[in-house]
Amino acid sequence: MRGHESSVFSISVHASGRYAITTSSDTAQLWDLDTFQRKRKLNILQSVGIQKVFFLPLSNTILSCFKDNSVFAWECDTLFCKYQLPAPPESSSILYKVFAVTRDGRILAAGGKSNHLHLWCLEAKQLFRIIQMPTKVRAIRHLEFLPDSFDAGSNQVLGVLSQDGIMRFINIQTCKLLFEIGSLDEGISSAVVSPHGRYIASIMENGSLNIYSVQALTQEINKPPPPLVKVIEDLPKSKLNAGDLKVKVTSRRVQLPSKSRESKIQTRILKQDLAGHCENKENELSEGLSKKRLQVLLKGYGEYPTKYRMFIWRSLLQLPENHTAFSNLIDKGIHAAFLNLQKNYPIKSRKLLRVLQRTLSALAHWSAIFSDTPYLPLLAFPFVKLFQNNQLICFEVIATLIINWCQHWFEYFPNPPINVLSVVENVLAFHDRTLLQHFMEHDITSQLYAWPLLETVFSEVLTREEWLKLFDNVFSNHPSFLLMTVVAYNICSRAPLLNCNLKDDFEYFFHHRNNVDISVVIREVYHLMDTTPADIHPNSMLDAFVSLTKGQYPVFNKYPKFVVDYQTQERERIRNDELDYLRERQTVEDMQAEVDQQRDEYEAWYQKQELLRKAEETRREMLLQEEEKMIQQRQKLAAVKRELKVKEMHLQDAARRRFLKLQQDQREMELRRLDDEIERKVHMRDREIATTAKDLEMRRLELESQKRLYEKNLSTSQEAIAKEMREDADAYRRKVDLEEHMFHKLMETHQTQIQNTQKLIEENLAKAEQACLNTDWRIQALRKQRSGDLQRNECYQETAKLLQKNRRKEIEVLNALSEEEAKKWEEAKEKDFHLKSERKVSALSDASRKWFLEKEISDAVEHAERPHGKVVPRCQNEQVASSCFPATSQSSDISEMDSSTRISLSQRRVQWDGVERDLMERVRNLRQRLTARARHRCQTPHLLAA
């Protein structure tokens, strides 16, 4: 569950237990606790840090508070921003540091470096109260609501922990101080309230843990009121003392009694009750632990508890924790001897490598010999790996180990400690001479069977748990215990060692883990410590345990200083020579690189020049070849032009001859065509003359038959049209009556209450509307008939104009008729009278048209029967014109009809059939329009009546 770059200072868990939010100063992350995977990450600007991100109780809302006093609420599932709290007023603006929310999630309390406390209503999203704490409160360190079983989550009591270590509990509604815990002498560092609000647990500044009972603290507040009934008792016979009448008056605020030396709160210490009154002062540790007692515990269990091992080691080694001195050593940086530590000791963890490098550098800065000690990384590595999170403790543990357990190790520097190894060999010779004799037979010295174990402090041959168990005993005993452990390890491994015959096998054995029980080894060590004679016992050689001094570390100079100085000087000389050699080699390499670069540049320049020269020659050859090709192409082109010119001349000559021949042929064909046309015209003229004579005879017969047929058809069509008009009029009248009847019936159904009153009005209105509609319809029908008559008159007039060749009189007749029609339109207001006049005019027009047709037909027949050359008198034509057009005052002269006039008349007879069909189509269209207009006008009064 990684992802934070800085330390996590807040963890909030959802009410369901499925989600959790971890908060650091730069980011906040939402985790799924079922899968331990990160769902979302809140990234912010570097300038705006995160103050706190937490879940609201019993809700699905996340509240995020930033260092710029902005507070946002987010939906947990969608991470949608629900709302943002407004900025607090400038008069009481504080930087929020601590927050608390009631159990129902409605009120948010916020405080900071001020004695003002802001209360926000999260439902209304506004600041509803500002509480000012007492003047002794300068900053608020912690806020905690006190739950109550009967407030339904709307907590009213708020605990405020201030900078003076006193936690004051106030009522946020009445703003009264209820009680307080802690004091100036014993301040509270942090506090938490139990879920049901019965107890308050607080960690004091002196390290103790106090648990308070809320019921006892609020006993004075929740005291029931005094009884209403009081009993008056008699005075006793003995007199009352004056002191008995004095009563101590206390305020409503509950004050805890101040602690005295005689009455202290009972404190439970997480350690056994040690009876160390009779033990020596040297066995008492600074933290109150007894070394003898710890040794008894160690012999009983074989090791210290894992949870308290580091604490016991620090107590046993009496570490001074000199932060300033260690910081000075660290500030000197990485020692030159350990700059390339990774090359000799490749470690996978970069962090562990840095800690090892810093620790070794601090040791080298502390004493110069450690910069030249080759086995120092092997000695320090297990402690660095164990204390990698606390470098100070790591350094002081190693330093204490070197001062006490590595005594006389550096007297023969840079060689192994021969004196220490000889002590080990003497002890081994006393306890197991056979094993030592086996070592001597195979030329195995103490530098092979003892020194590898000492320089690595058994880290190569033991597991982590075995090594920790061993050093629990090493740190709890005399420094000679470590040398005895080497002897015990060899004795416990004598069986496999006696089977080894090769030196490589011995080396492998003492550099790798073996099947040795560390508990047996430790018991053997204690046995050797007790049974070894005093003359060869390491106790006589090694001093007792001495801890590091407080403040500054002791000077470590128990080594041949001239050897170290000489090695240091030689190393410095070698380093300087190496640096000079490296500088000279770098200079030579730079010069060689520059020479190589110049040589490469010269070679590249020569190659480029050679390429340019070859390219130039190639281009010249190509240019000469192109010029030769161009000359050849020009010669070929000139030859082709000459050939084309000759061909063009031949083609022009042939085209000229072909054109002349074509013109001659065309002229001959034109002459032949003209001859044929002349012959055809003569033949056609003769044939047309014969045909015309026959046609005239046939025309006469046809005109006679067409006359009778036309009269019959005309009378039949007029009768059919009149009948249709009457039928349409009757059908329309019945339809209108039916619709009116249905409408009146519907109105009678819906208006039963006012039927008698409106019946007469509706009938009169319907009759009037019907009369108007009928009259309008009749007028329109007559107008349409009149229009049809006028159209037929126009057709007849056109026929007369063709016959009489008198267009001017026809226009006058049309103008006269138009004026007559306009006058009749003006007289349309008087509907009844106008209807009668229209009928008379229509009847007169029909008789005139009929007479005109009969007259024209009879004149045509008479003219056809007359001999050619006889002229019709002008008076007769004038009478025909005057009778046909009564509105015309004068008639024009009519010329006599010749043979062309007869032919024209016969053609017009044929066209009359088309005119008649056109008239019938117009009548049908007129009938449809009249029907549609009648329907529309019939619907209008219905709507008005409704």
XYZ file of C-alpha atoms in Angstrom, residues 58 71 97-98 121 199 354 412 442 514 593 884 897 946:
14
model
C -22.467 7.227 9.363
C -13.128 22.714 3.030
C -5.365 22.756 12.331
C -7.717 20.366 14.160
C -23.513 23.537 10.126
C -14.420 6.879 29.547
C 23.304 4.419 2.233
C 48.509 -6.061 15.799
C 45.747 -30.104 8.846
C 25.705 -25.162 9.450
C 41.233 11.739 -28.728
C -76.071 38.451 -84.026
C -67.355 34.456 -99.920
C -72.432 27.461 -32.711
